[in-house]
Short mmCIF file of C-alpha atoms in Angstrom, two decimals:
data_model
loop_
_atom_site.label_atom_id
_atom_site.label_comp_id
_atom_site.label_asym_id
_atom_site.label_seq_id
_atom_site.Cartn_x
_atom_site.Cartn_y
_atom_site.Cartn_z
CA MET P 262 0.01 -0.01 0.00
CA SER P 263 2.81 2.47 0.92
CA GLN P 264 4.37 2.17 -2.57
CA TYR P 265 1.12 3.17 -4.26
CA LEU P 266 0.47 5.98 -1.80
CA SER P 267 4.04 7.23 -2.44
CA LEU P 268 3.44 7.05 -6.17
CA LEU P 269 0.23 9.14 -5.75
CA LEU P 270 2.04 11.69 -3.63
CA ASP P 271 4.54 12.12 -6.43
CA CYS P 272 1.66 13.31 -8.67
CA PRO P 273 0.35 16.46 -6.89
CA VAL P 274 -1.67 17.54 -9.94
CA VAL P 275 -3.56 14.17 -9.89
CA ILE P 276 -4.29 14.79 -6.18
CA ALA P 277 -5.53 18.31 -7.05
CA ALA P 278 -7.72 16.75 -9.80
CA ILE P 279 -9.22 14.32 -7.26
CA PHE P 280 -10.38 17.14 -5.02
CA ILE P 281 -11.39 19.67 -7.69
CA THR P 282 -13.44 17.22 -9.77
CA GLY P 283 -14.81 15.53 -6.63
CA ILE P 284 -16.18 18.67 -4.95
CA GLY P 285 -18.08 19.71 -8.12
CA GLY P 286 -18.70 16.13 -9.22
CA THR P 287 -20.06 13.22 -7.22
CA PHE P 288 -20.16 15.33 -4.07
CA GLN P 289 -23.16 17.09 -5.61
CA TYR P 290 -24.94 13.76 -6.06
CA GLY P 291 -24.32 12.61 -2.43
CA PHE P 292 -25.28 15.98 -1.02
CA SER P 293 -28.56 16.17 -2.98
CA VAL P 294 -29.54 12.63 -1.88
CA SER P 295 -29.31 13.42 1.85
CA VAL P 296 -30.00 17.13 2.11
CA LEU P 297 -33.82 17.09 2.02
CA THR P 298 -34.20 15.07 5.19
CA SER P 299 -33.65 17.98 7.55
CA PRO P 300 -35.79 20.74 5.98
CA SER P 301 -38.63 18.46 4.96
CA GLU P 302 -41.16 19.96 7.36
CA PHE P 303 -40.18 23.55 6.40
CA ILE P 304 -40.65 22.77 2.71
CA LYS P 305 -44.01 21.12 3.30
CA GLU P 306 -45.07 24.27 5.19
CA LEU P 307 -43.96 26.36 2.20
CA VAL P 308 -46.09 24.17 -0.12
CA ASN P 309 -49.11 24.82 2.07
CA GLN P 310 -48.47 28.57 2.38
CA THR P 311 -48.01 28.87 -1.37
CA CYS P 312 -51.35 27.27 -2.18
CA LEU P 313 -53.15 29.17 0.54
CA GLN P 314 -51.88 32.59 -0.54
CA ARG P 315 -52.05 31.98 -4.29
CA TYR P 316 -55.30 29.98 -4.56
CA GLY P 317 -56.89 30.34 -1.15
CA VAL P 318 -56.76 26.58 -0.71
CA SER P 319 -55.42 24.72 2.34
CA LEU P 320 -54.03 21.35 1.27
CA ASP P 321 -54.67 18.25 3.32
CA LYS P 322 -51.83 16.00 4.49
CA GLY P 323 -52.15 13.57 1.59
CA GLN P 324 -51.92 16.32 -1.04
CA VAL P 325 -48.85 17.84 0.65
CA SER P 326 -47.24 14.44 0.79
CA LEU P 327 -47.89 13.90 -2.92
CA ILE P 328 -46.17 17.19 -3.81
CA TRP P 329 -43.34 16.43 -1.45
CA SER P 330 -42.81 13.04 -3.14
CA PHE P 331 -42.62 14.77 -6.49
CA ILE P 332 -40.04 17.22 -5.14
CA VAL P 333 -37.89 14.32 -3.95
CA SER P 334 -38.28 12.11 -7.03
CA ILE P 335 -37.78 14.80 -9.71
CA PHE P 336 -34.07 14.73 -8.82
CA CYS P 337 -33.93 11.22 -10.25
CA ILE P 338 -35.72 12.35 -13.43
CA GLY P 339 -33.15 15.13 -13.86
CA GLY P 340 -30.38 12.63 -13.17
CA LEU P 341 -31.67 10.33 -15.89
CA LEU P 342 -31.76 13.22 -18.41
CA GLY P 343 -28.26 14.21 -17.40
CA ALA P 344 -26.99 10.63 -17.81
CA LEU P 345 -28.45 10.47 -21.33
CA MET P 346 -26.86 13.81 -22.23
CA ALA P 347 -23.42 13.04 -20.74
CA GLY P 348 -22.16 10.55 -23.32
CA PRO P 349 -22.61 12.72 -26.43
CA LEU P 350 -21.41 15.84 -24.60
CA MET P 351 -18.22 14.15 -23.37
CA SER P 352 -17.48 12.68 -26.79
CA LYS P 353 -17.89 16.00 -28.54
CA TYR P 354 -16.50 18.56 -26.07
CA GLY P 355 -14.26 16.49 -23.78
CA ARG P 356 -14.43 15.48 -20.11
CA LYS P 357 -13.02 18.71 -18.69
CA GLN P 358 -15.25 21.04 -20.73
CA CYS P 359 -18.30 18.95 -19.88
CA LEU P 360 -17.55 19.25 -16.16
CA LEU P 361 -16.77 22.92 -16.47
CA PHE P 362 -20.02 24.00 -18.10
CA ASN P 363 -22.01 21.59 -16.03
CA ASN P 364 -21.40 23.86 -13.03
CA PHE P 365 -23.72 26.48 -14.49
CA THR P 366 -26.60 24.04 -14.17
CA ALA P 367 -25.89 23.63 -10.49
CA ILE P 368 -25.52 27.39 -9.95
CA SER P 369 -28.87 28.03 -11.65
CA GLY P 370 -30.51 25.43 -9.44
CA ALA P 371 -28.91 26.96 -6.30
CA LEU P 372 -30.27 30.44 -7.17
CA LEU P 373 -33.78 29.05 -7.46
CA MET P 374 -33.39 27.30 -4.10
CA LEU P 375 -32.12 30.48 -2.40
CA LEU P 376 -34.99 32.63 -3.72
CA SER P 377 -37.82 30.07 -3.24
CA GLN P 378 -38.72 31.11 0.32
CA LYS P 379 -38.87 34.82 -0.44
CA ALA P 380 -40.79 34.22 -3.67
CA LEU P 381 -43.15 31.87 -1.79
CA SER P 382 -42.82 29.34 -4.58
CA PHE P 383 -42.30 25.60 -4.01
CA GLU P 384 -42.19 25.26 -7.83
CA MET P 385 -38.79 26.93 -7.76
CA ILE P 386 -37.59 24.10 -5.52
CA MET P 387 -38.93 21.57 -7.99
CA VAL P 388 -37.11 23.18 -10.90
CA GLY P 389 -33.99 23.53 -8.77
CA ARG P 390 -34.08 19.83 -7.87
CA LEU P 391 -34.52 18.97 -11.59
CA LEU P 392 -31.45 21.07 -12.41
CA TYR P 393 -29.50 19.48 -9.59
CA GLY P 394 -30.43 16.11 -10.97
CA ILE P 395 -29.21 17.05 -14.47
CA ASN P 396 -25.95 18.30 -12.97
CA ALA P 397 -25.47 15.12 -10.96
CA GLY P 398 -26.31 12.89 -13.91
CA VAL P 399 -23.68 14.57 -16.12
CA SER P 400 -21.05 14.76 -13.34
CA LEU P 401 -21.35 11.09 -12.37
CA SER P 402 -20.16 10.11 -15.81
CA ALA P 403 -17.80 13.01 -16.57
CA HIS P 404 -16.10 13.09 -13.13
CA THR P 405 -15.54 9.28 -13.22
CA MET P 406 -14.24 9.15 -16.76
CA TYR P 407 -11.94 12.16 -16.32
CA LEU P 408 -10.26 10.83 -13.17
CA VAL P 409 -9.83 7.28 -14.49
CA GLU P 410 -8.23 8.61 -17.67
CA CYS P 411 -5.96 11.10 -15.85
CA ALA P 412 -4.54 8.53 -13.36
CA PRO P 413 -1.52 6.28 -14.04
CA LYS P 414 -2.60 2.69 -14.66
CA LYS P 415 -1.13 1.51 -11.35
CA LEU P 416 -3.25 4.07 -9.47
CA ARG P 417 -6.60 3.80 -11.28
CA GLY P 418 -8.15 1.59 -8.64
CA MET P 419 -7.08 3.89 -5.84
CA VAL P 420 -8.16 7.05 -7.69
CA GLY P 421 -11.40 5.38 -8.71
CA VAL P 422 -12.36 4.84 -5.06
CA THR P 423 -12.31 8.64 -4.47
CA ILE P 424 -15.39 8.91 -6.68
CA SER P 425 -17.48 7.06 -4.10
CA THR P 426 -15.60 8.79 -1.27
CA PHE P 427 -16.99 12.13 -2.49
CA VAL P 428 -20.48 10.61 -2.76
CA SER P 429 -20.14 9.56 0.89
CA PHE P 430 -18.68 12.89 1.89
CA GLY P 431 -21.58 14.61 0.12
CA LYS P 432 -24.14 12.53 2.07
CA PHE P 433 -22.39 13.25 5.34
CA SER P 434 -22.15 16.97 4.58
CA GLY P 435 -25.87 17.10 3.87
CA GLN P 436 -26.57 15.43 7.18
CA LEU P 437 -24.12 17.69 9.05
CA LEU P 438 -25.17 21.02 7.63
CA GLY P 439 -28.83 20.01 8.15
CA ILE P 440 -28.60 19.96 11.97
CA SER P 441 -30.41 22.80 13.75
CA GLU P 442 -27.15 24.34 15.04
CA LEU P 443 -26.05 25.03 11.43
CA LEU P 444 -28.39 25.45 8.45
CA GLY P 445 -31.33 23.19 9.40
CA THR P 446 -33.52 26.04 10.70
CA GLU P 447 -36.65 27.82 9.43
CA GLN P 448 -34.66 30.84 8.43
CA ASN P 449 -31.54 29.14 6.94
CA TRP P 450 -32.86 26.06 5.06
CA PRO P 451 -32.77 27.85 1.62
CA TRP P 452 -29.04 28.30 2.13
CA LEU P 453 -28.79 24.61 2.96
CA LEU P 454 -30.53 23.69 -0.32
CA GLY P 455 -28.40 26.24 -2.25
CA PHE P 456 -25.09 24.90 -0.91
CA ASN P 457 -24.47 23.04 -4.22
CA GLY P 458 -24.00 26.39 -5.91
CA PHE P 459 -21.01 27.20 -3.69
CA THR P 460 -19.25 23.89 -4.54
CA ALA P 461 -20.01 24.49 -8.24
CA LEU P 462 -18.41 27.97 -8.00
CA LEU P 463 -15.35 26.43 -6.37
CA GLN P 464 -14.94 23.94 -9.23
CA LEU P 465 -15.61 26.62 -11.81
CA ALA P 466 -12.75 28.67 -10.39
CA THR P 467 -10.19 25.89 -10.16
CA LEU P 468 -10.95 23.32 -12.93
CA PRO P 469 -9.57 25.54 -15.79
CA PHE P 470 -6.07 25.09 -14.26
CA LEU P 471 -6.20 21.28 -14.88
CA PRO P 472 -5.42 19.68 -18.27
CA GLU P 473 -7.91 17.79 -20.41
CA SER P 474 -7.90 13.99 -20.22
CA PRO P 475 -4.76 12.72 -22.02
CA SER P 476 -6.71 9.67 -23.28
CA PHE P 477 -9.39 11.93 -24.84
CA LEU P 478 -6.75 14.19 -26.47
CA LEU P 479 -4.98 11.25 -28.05
CA LEU P 480 -7.77 8.78 -28.87
CA ASN P 481 -10.59 11.17 -29.70
CA ARG P 482 -8.79 14.18 -31.12
CA GLY P 483 -5.62 12.49 -32.31
CA ASP P 484 -3.40 15.20 -30.76
CA ARG P 485 -0.23 13.45 -29.57
CA GLU P 486 1.49 16.73 -28.60
CA ALA P 487 -1.43 17.88 -26.38
CA CYS P 488 -1.56 14.40 -24.82
CA ASP P 489 2.17 14.54 -23.91
CA LYS P 490 1.74 18.01 -22.37
CA ALA P 491 -1.25 16.83 -20.32
CA LEU P 492 0.64 13.79 -19.09
CA LYS P 493 3.65 15.89 -18.14
CA ARG P 494 1.45 18.25 -16.12
CA LEU P 495 -0.37 15.40 -14.42
CA TRP P 496 2.48 13.02 -13.73
CA GLY P 497 5.52 15.33 -13.69
CA ASN P 498 8.81 14.30 -15.25
CA LYS P 499 8.23 10.55 -14.87
CA ASP P 500 8.72 8.22 -17.77
CA TYR P 501 5.21 7.66 -19.12
CA THR P 502 6.29 6.15 -22.46
CA TRP P 503 4.77 2.79 -21.57
CA GLU P 504 1.31 4.29 -20.90
CA VAL P 505 1.50 6.27 -24.17
CA ASP P 506 2.51 3.10 -26.03
CA GLU P 507 -0.54 1.30 -24.63
CA MET P 508 -2.77 4.16 -25.69
CA MET P 509 -1.22 4.06 -29.13
CA LYS P 510 -1.99 0.32 -29.32
CA GLU P 511 -5.58 1.11 -28.44
CA LYS P 512 -5.60 3.93 -30.98
CA ALA P 513 -4.35 1.45 -33.64
CA ALA P 514 -7.02 -1.04 -32.59
CA ILE P 515 -9.80 1.51 -32.96
CA GLN P 516 -8.39 3.35 -35.99
CA GLY P 517 -11.20 4.73 -38.09
CA VAL P 518 -13.81 3.59 -35.56
CA ARG P 519 -16.24 6.29 -34.39
CA ASN P 520 -17.79 6.56 -30.92
CA HIS P 521 -20.66 4.04 -30.63
CA SER P 522 -24.16 4.62 -29.36
CA VAL P 523 -25.81 2.75 -26.50
CA MET P 524 -27.76 0.64 -28.96
CA GLU P 525 -24.60 -0.37 -30.77
CA LEU P 526 -23.00 -1.19 -27.44
CA ILE P 527 -25.95 -3.50 -26.59
CA GLN P 528 -25.90 -5.15 -30.05
CA ASN P 529 -22.16 -5.86 -30.18
CA LYS P 530 -21.72 -9.56 -29.32
CA ASN P 531 -17.95 -9.35 -28.93
CA ILE P 532 -18.27 -7.35 -25.70
CA ARG P 533 -21.33 -9.20 -24.38
CA TRP P 534 -19.80 -10.20 -21.03
CA GLN P 535 -18.49 -6.69 -20.35
CA LEU P 536 -22.01 -5.42 -20.94
CA ILE P 537 -23.54 -8.09 -18.69
CA THR P 538 -21.07 -7.17 -15.99
CA ILE P 539 -22.12 -3.50 -16.14
CA LEU P 540 -25.84 -4.47 -16.02
CA VAL P 541 -25.43 -6.82 -13.03
CA THR P 542 -23.14 -4.60 -10.94
CA PHE P 543 -25.03 -1.30 -11.41
CA ILE P 544 -28.41 -2.92 -10.83
CA GLY P 545 -26.95 -4.60 -7.75
CA LEU P 546 -25.58 -1.30 -6.56
CA GLN P 547 -29.10 0.09 -6.14
CA LEU P 548 -30.74 -3.15 -5.01
CA CYS P 549 -28.11 -4.29 -2.49
CA GLY P 550 -30.10 -2.81 0.41
CA ILE P 551 -27.98 0.20 1.42
CA ASN P 552 -30.93 2.58 1.09
CA ALA P 553 -33.07 0.21 3.17
CA VAL P 554 -30.44 0.11 5.90
CA TYR P 555 -30.32 3.93 5.99
CA PHE P 556 -34.17 4.01 6.10
CA TYR P 557 -34.24 1.65 9.11
CA SER P 558 -31.39 3.42 10.93
CA PHE P 559 -33.81 5.74 12.78
CA GLU P 560 -35.97 2.81 13.90
CA VAL P 561 -32.87 0.91 15.09
CA PHE P 562 -31.63 3.99 16.99
CA ARG P 563 -35.07 4.51 18.58
CA ALA P 564 -35.17 0.90 19.72
CA ALA P 565 -31.68 1.29 21.22
CA GLY P 566 -33.03 4.07 23.43
CA ILE P 567 -31.76 7.16 21.58
CA GLU P 568 -34.11 10.12 22.15
CA GLU P 569 -36.13 11.48 19.21
CA GLY P 570 -34.35 14.83 19.25
CA GLN P 571 -30.94 13.14 19.08
CA LEU P 572 -31.76 10.81 16.13
CA ARG P 573 -30.31 13.06 13.42
CA TYR P 574 -27.06 13.31 15.38
CA ALA P 575 -26.91 9.50 15.63
CA ALA P 576 -27.55 9.31 11.92
CA LEU P 577 -24.42 11.39 11.37
CA GLY P 578 -22.52 8.33 12.57
CA THR P 579 -23.76 6.31 9.57
CA GLY P 580 -22.60 8.92 7.13
CA LEU P 581 -19.23 9.27 8.92
CA CYS P 582 -18.82 5.46 8.88
CA GLU P 583 -19.31 5.43 5.09
CA VAL P 584 -16.73 8.19 4.58
CA VAL P 585 -14.14 6.57 6.86
CA THR P 586 -14.58 3.10 5.32
CA SER P 587 -14.31 4.58 1.79
CA ILE P 588 -10.92 6.03 2.79
CA PHE P 589 -9.94 2.63 4.13
CA CYS P 590 -10.87 1.03 0.77
CA PHE P 591 -8.78 3.73 -0.95
CA MET P 592 -5.74 2.57 1.08
CA ILE P 593 -6.04 -1.17 0.41
CA ILE P 594 -7.57 -1.54 -3.11
CA GLU P 595 -4.32 -1.66 -5.08
CA SER P 596 -2.78 -4.32 -2.83
CA THR P 597 -5.93 -6.45 -2.43
CA GLY P 598 -7.57 -6.39 -5.84
CA LYS P 599 -10.95 -5.21 -7.02
CA LYS P 600 -12.52 -8.60 -7.66
CA VAL P 601 -11.68 -9.85 -4.16
CA LEU P 602 -13.00 -6.71 -2.47
CA LEU P 603 -16.19 -6.77 -4.52
CA PHE P 604 -16.87 -10.46 -3.76
CA ARG P 605 -16.02 -10.17 -0.08
CA GLY P 606 -18.13 -7.02 0.22
CA TYR P 607 -21.26 -8.60 -1.28
CA MET P 608 -20.91 -11.84 0.66
CA ALA P 609 -20.36 -10.01 3.93
CA MET P 610 -23.40 -7.79 3.16
CA SER P 611 -25.51 -10.95 2.58
CA VAL P 612 -24.57 -12.39 5.95
CA THR P 613 -25.18 -9.03 7.66
CA LEU P 614 -28.64 -8.76 6.09
CA VAL P 615 -29.61 -12.18 7.42
CA LEU P 616 -28.44 -11.31 10.94
CA LEU P 617 -30.03 -7.85 10.82
CA THR P 618 -33.40 -9.37 9.86
CA ILE P 619 -33.11 -11.78 12.81
CA THR P 620 -32.22 -9.06 15.31
CA LEU P 621 -35.01 -6.77 14.17
CA PHE P 622 -37.45 -9.63 14.52
CA LEU P 623 -36.28 -10.33 18.09
CA LYS P 624 -35.94 -6.70 19.21
CA THR P 625 -39.11 -6.76 21.31
CA CYS P 626 -38.21 -10.15 22.89
CA ILE P 627 -34.68 -9.47 24.03
CA SER P 628 -33.74 -6.17 25.66
CA TRP P 629 -30.17 -5.96 24.24
CA MET P 630 -31.06 -7.03 20.74
CA PRO P 631 -31.48 -3.43 19.40
CA TYR P 632 -27.82 -2.83 20.18
CA CYS P 633 -26.92 -5.82 18.03
CA SER P 634 -29.04 -4.34 15.24
CA MET P 635 -27.16 -1.04 15.60
CA LEU P 636 -23.81 -2.83 15.38
CA LEU P 637 -24.94 -4.74 12.31
CA LEU P 638 -26.20 -1.59 10.67
CA PHE P 639 -22.73 -0.01 10.90
CA LEU P 640 -21.16 -3.34 9.79
CA PHE P 641 -23.34 -3.37 6.67
CA ILE P 642 -22.30 0.16 5.78
CA PHE P 643 -18.66 -0.81 6.32
CA CYS P 644 -19.00 -3.82 3.97
CA PHE P 645 -20.72 -1.71 1.33
CA ALA P 646 -18.23 1.14 1.41
CA SER P 647 -15.19 -1.21 1.45
CA GLY P 648 -16.30 -3.05 -1.70
CA PRO P 649 -19.25 -2.27 -4.07
CA SER P 650 -19.38 1.46 -3.36
CA GLY P 651 -15.81 2.24 -4.36
CA ILE P 652 -15.25 -0.28 -7.15
CA ILE P 653 -18.36 -0.30 -9.34
CA ALA P 654 -18.47 3.41 -10.39
CA PRO P 655 -15.27 3.35 -12.46
CA LEU P 656 -15.98 -0.07 -14.07
CA PRO P 657 -17.30 1.17 -17.45
CA GLY P 658 -14.10 3.16 -18.04
CA GLU P 659 -11.98 0.05 -17.28
CA LEU P 660 -13.92 -2.59 -19.19
CA PHE P 661 -14.43 -0.75 -22.50
CA THR P 662 -12.17 0.90 -25.07
CA GLN P 663 -12.54 4.54 -26.07
CA PRO P 664 -15.32 4.14 -28.72
CA PHE P 665 -17.57 2.42 -26.17
CA LYS P 666 -16.74 4.35 -23.00
CA SER P 667 -19.26 7.16 -23.34
CA ALA P 668 -22.09 4.75 -24.24
CA ALA P 669 -21.11 2.44 -21.36
CA TYR P 670 -21.22 5.33 -18.84
CA THR P 671 -24.52 6.49 -20.31
CA LEU P 672 -26.03 3.00 -19.90
CA ALA P 673 -24.52 2.50 -16.41
CA CYS P 674 -25.74 5.87 -15.09
CA THR P 675 -29.14 5.35 -16.69
CA LEU P 676 -29.43 2.06 -14.74
CA ASN P 677 -28.31 3.83 -11.59
CA TRP P 678 -30.87 6.64 -11.84
CA THR P 679 -33.74 4.38 -12.94
CA GLY P 680 -32.99 2.01 -10.06
CA LEU P 681 -32.88 4.94 -7.57
CA PHE P 682 -36.21 6.28 -8.89
CA LEU P 683 -38.02 2.94 -8.77
CA LEU P 684 -36.60 2.13 -5.37
CA GLY P 685 -37.85 5.45 -4.08
CA MET P 686 -41.32 4.70 -5.46
CA LEU P 687 -41.58 1.02 -4.50
CA PHE P 688 -39.63 0.84 -1.25
CA PRO P 689 -42.32 2.47 0.93
CA VAL P 690 -44.77 -0.13 -0.40
CA LEU P 691 -42.33 -2.95 0.42
CA VAL P 692 -41.85 -1.65 3.95
CA GLU P 693 -45.60 -1.33 4.47
CA HIS P 694 -46.25 -4.90 3.46
CA MET P 695 -43.02 -6.67 4.44
CA SER P 696 -41.49 -4.54 7.18
CA TYR P 697 -37.88 -5.54 7.83
CA PHE P 698 -38.36 -8.80 5.90
CA CYS P 699 -37.80 -6.71 2.81
CA PHE P 700 -34.10 -7.25 3.59
CA LEU P 701 -34.48 -10.76 2.27
CA ILE P 702 -35.17 -9.37 -1.20
CA PHE P 703 -31.94 -7.38 -1.07
CA LEU P 704 -30.16 -10.49 0.21
CA PHE P 705 -30.95 -12.18 -3.07
CA PHE P 706 -29.31 -9.39 -5.09
CA CYS P 707 -26.23 -9.19 -2.83
CA THR P 708 -25.59 -12.92 -3.02
CA GLY P 709 -26.32 -13.03 -6.76
CA CYS P 710 -23.97 -10.12 -7.55
CA GLY P 711 -21.18 -11.57 -5.37
CA LEU P 712 -21.34 -14.98 -7.06
CA PHE P 713 -21.58 -13.44 -10.53
CA VAL P 714 -18.45 -11.38 -9.95
CA TRP P 715 -16.48 -14.36 -8.60
CA PHE P 716 -17.28 -16.75 -11.42
CA ASN P 717 -17.69 -14.40 -14.40
CA VAL P 718 -15.50 -11.33 -14.00
CA PRO P 719 -11.68 -11.27 -14.22
CA GLU P 720 -9.43 -9.10 -12.04
CA THR P 721 -9.08 -5.62 -13.66
CA ARG P 722 -6.35 -4.20 -11.48
CA HIS P 723 -3.39 -2.70 -13.46
CA LYS P 724 -4.83 -3.83 -16.82
CA THR P 725 -5.93 -2.02 -19.94
CA ALA P 726 -9.26 -2.50 -21.61
CA LEU P 727 -7.70 -4.71 -24.28
CA GLU P 728 -6.05 -6.93 -21.63
CA ILE P 729 -9.31 -7.18 -19.72
CA ALA P 730 -11.14 -8.10 -22.96
CA ALA P 731 -8.61 -10.92 -23.46
CA ASP P 732 -9.23 -12.13 -19.90
CA PHE P 733 -12.99 -12.14 -20.49
CA ASP P 734 -12.38 -14.24 -23.63
CA LYS P 735 -10.30 -16.78 -21.74
CA MET P 736 -12.84 -16.99 -18.89
CA HIS P 737 -15.82 -17.48 -21.17
CA ARG P 738 -14.17 -19.31 -24.04
CA LYS P 739 -16.40 -21.99 -25.60
CA SER P 740 -15.48 -25.48 -24.60
CA GLY P 741 -14.86 -26.46 -28.23
CA GLU P 742 -12.10 -23.88 -28.75
CA SER P 743 -8.52 -25.02 -28.29
CA LYS P 744 -5.95 -23.11 -26.34
CA LYS P 745 -3.88 -22.79 -29.53
CA GLN P 746 -6.70 -21.12 -31.45
CA SER P 747 -7.35 -18.57 -28.72
CA THR P 748 -3.62 -17.80 -28.51
CA GLU P 749 -3.47 -17.23 -32.23
CA GLN P 750 -6.43 -14.89 -32.00
CA ASP P 751 -4.74 -12.82 -29.35
CA LEU P 752 -1.45 -12.66 -31.36
CA ASN P 753 -3.26 -11.69 -34.55
CA GLY P 754 -4.91 -8.67 -32.94
CA SER P 755 -8.44 -9.99 -32.71
CA HIS P 756 -9.32 -6.95 -30.65
CA GLN P 757 -8.95 -4.77 -33.69
CA THR P 758 -12.00 -6.39 -35.17
CA ARG P 759 -13.70 -6.25 -31.79
CA PHE P 760 -13.34 -2.49 -31.53
#
């Protein structure tokens, strides 16, 4: 681990890129996910006041809840739109420019949030949430692709984990700033909702000093000189000839091949297992039960005897646990391997879900059982953040070559946003009918994803997309093929026809 950390410390511009892209990238997503919990009652009151003053109508509880649900879920709709836009924008304008101009979307949303209370308009919050969603949808793809392409191959796993670290940090920041001692008050909640604008301004002021992705400059624009300059700024005076040679091999393999659409990605049989891997892992990311665990955290804390007024402070512990564990994953990923961490994480989550269901069932029978539930809750978050959370986000950029990357990220993020939206709509129904036994559904997805990764996905650490494609071929080679034939295919550059 120390050698990889030392290598990263020798690349200060890469470290700067991690923080600059993170604060205006996936931080926005994490913050927007958690920030509405604290000011929910104030926003519902604004909804009622708006209708009363504008139409002379006082809404009942059900009507207010319906509008509130739409305010929450419209973020996912915006995220889906942003995910669909991200691929074409990144392919045409580049990763850096896409991130740069995406900040204006967040700033526009923040201004609407800040003015909503004075304007007495909950519709401004809806539009602001939609813009925040578009911003998050674009940044999830652009931030991930930019960082993975800017990092040396030996550090891509470590750098990739920071993407989920900033998601966790965003969630924790939303929880922290939402407490009543800070911005979670009747007067200050618009500033809480508008906080995304300040992080967008920070990125807008600092991102222009970073270079464009070297991979994009060479493979998309064919500018070798600009690629060399970008690599020199990012990695210093180190010898990066090997990485450039690998990019040139990929460039030769994709010579004359344009960027592919999502439909072409789906139809290409030569990359079928890479596509299946993206489908399984990103669906599993939403259906692994992490949102259910966060939902039940308040009930577990109540059962453990924590007072109602202190629940939000206890919930801060869950967010902090995810941040700390993500940093732990950052430290060990290069020495342990991504496949092992992903498999261990899912299997440990499966066991934890079983035990958590049992302890919740017995909480009224045994006095100390709620404390066991609380311990298991933190253990589940630890398993999630040390495996799936940090490894899955960068996968599309690792498994696919340049012509397919944008489409792969578009598809992956579309799955992510669709899953988040459906889970938000269906999860309350599951809880109502199944209570904590809903964890058994998530258990199925955790176990299934873990076994799929172990038996069907090769290790991706320190490998290029072409090398990973060869490993997929070897792992899923038809039984009738001889070893000699597959070796000849590799030597004859079969991947050129693939891409």
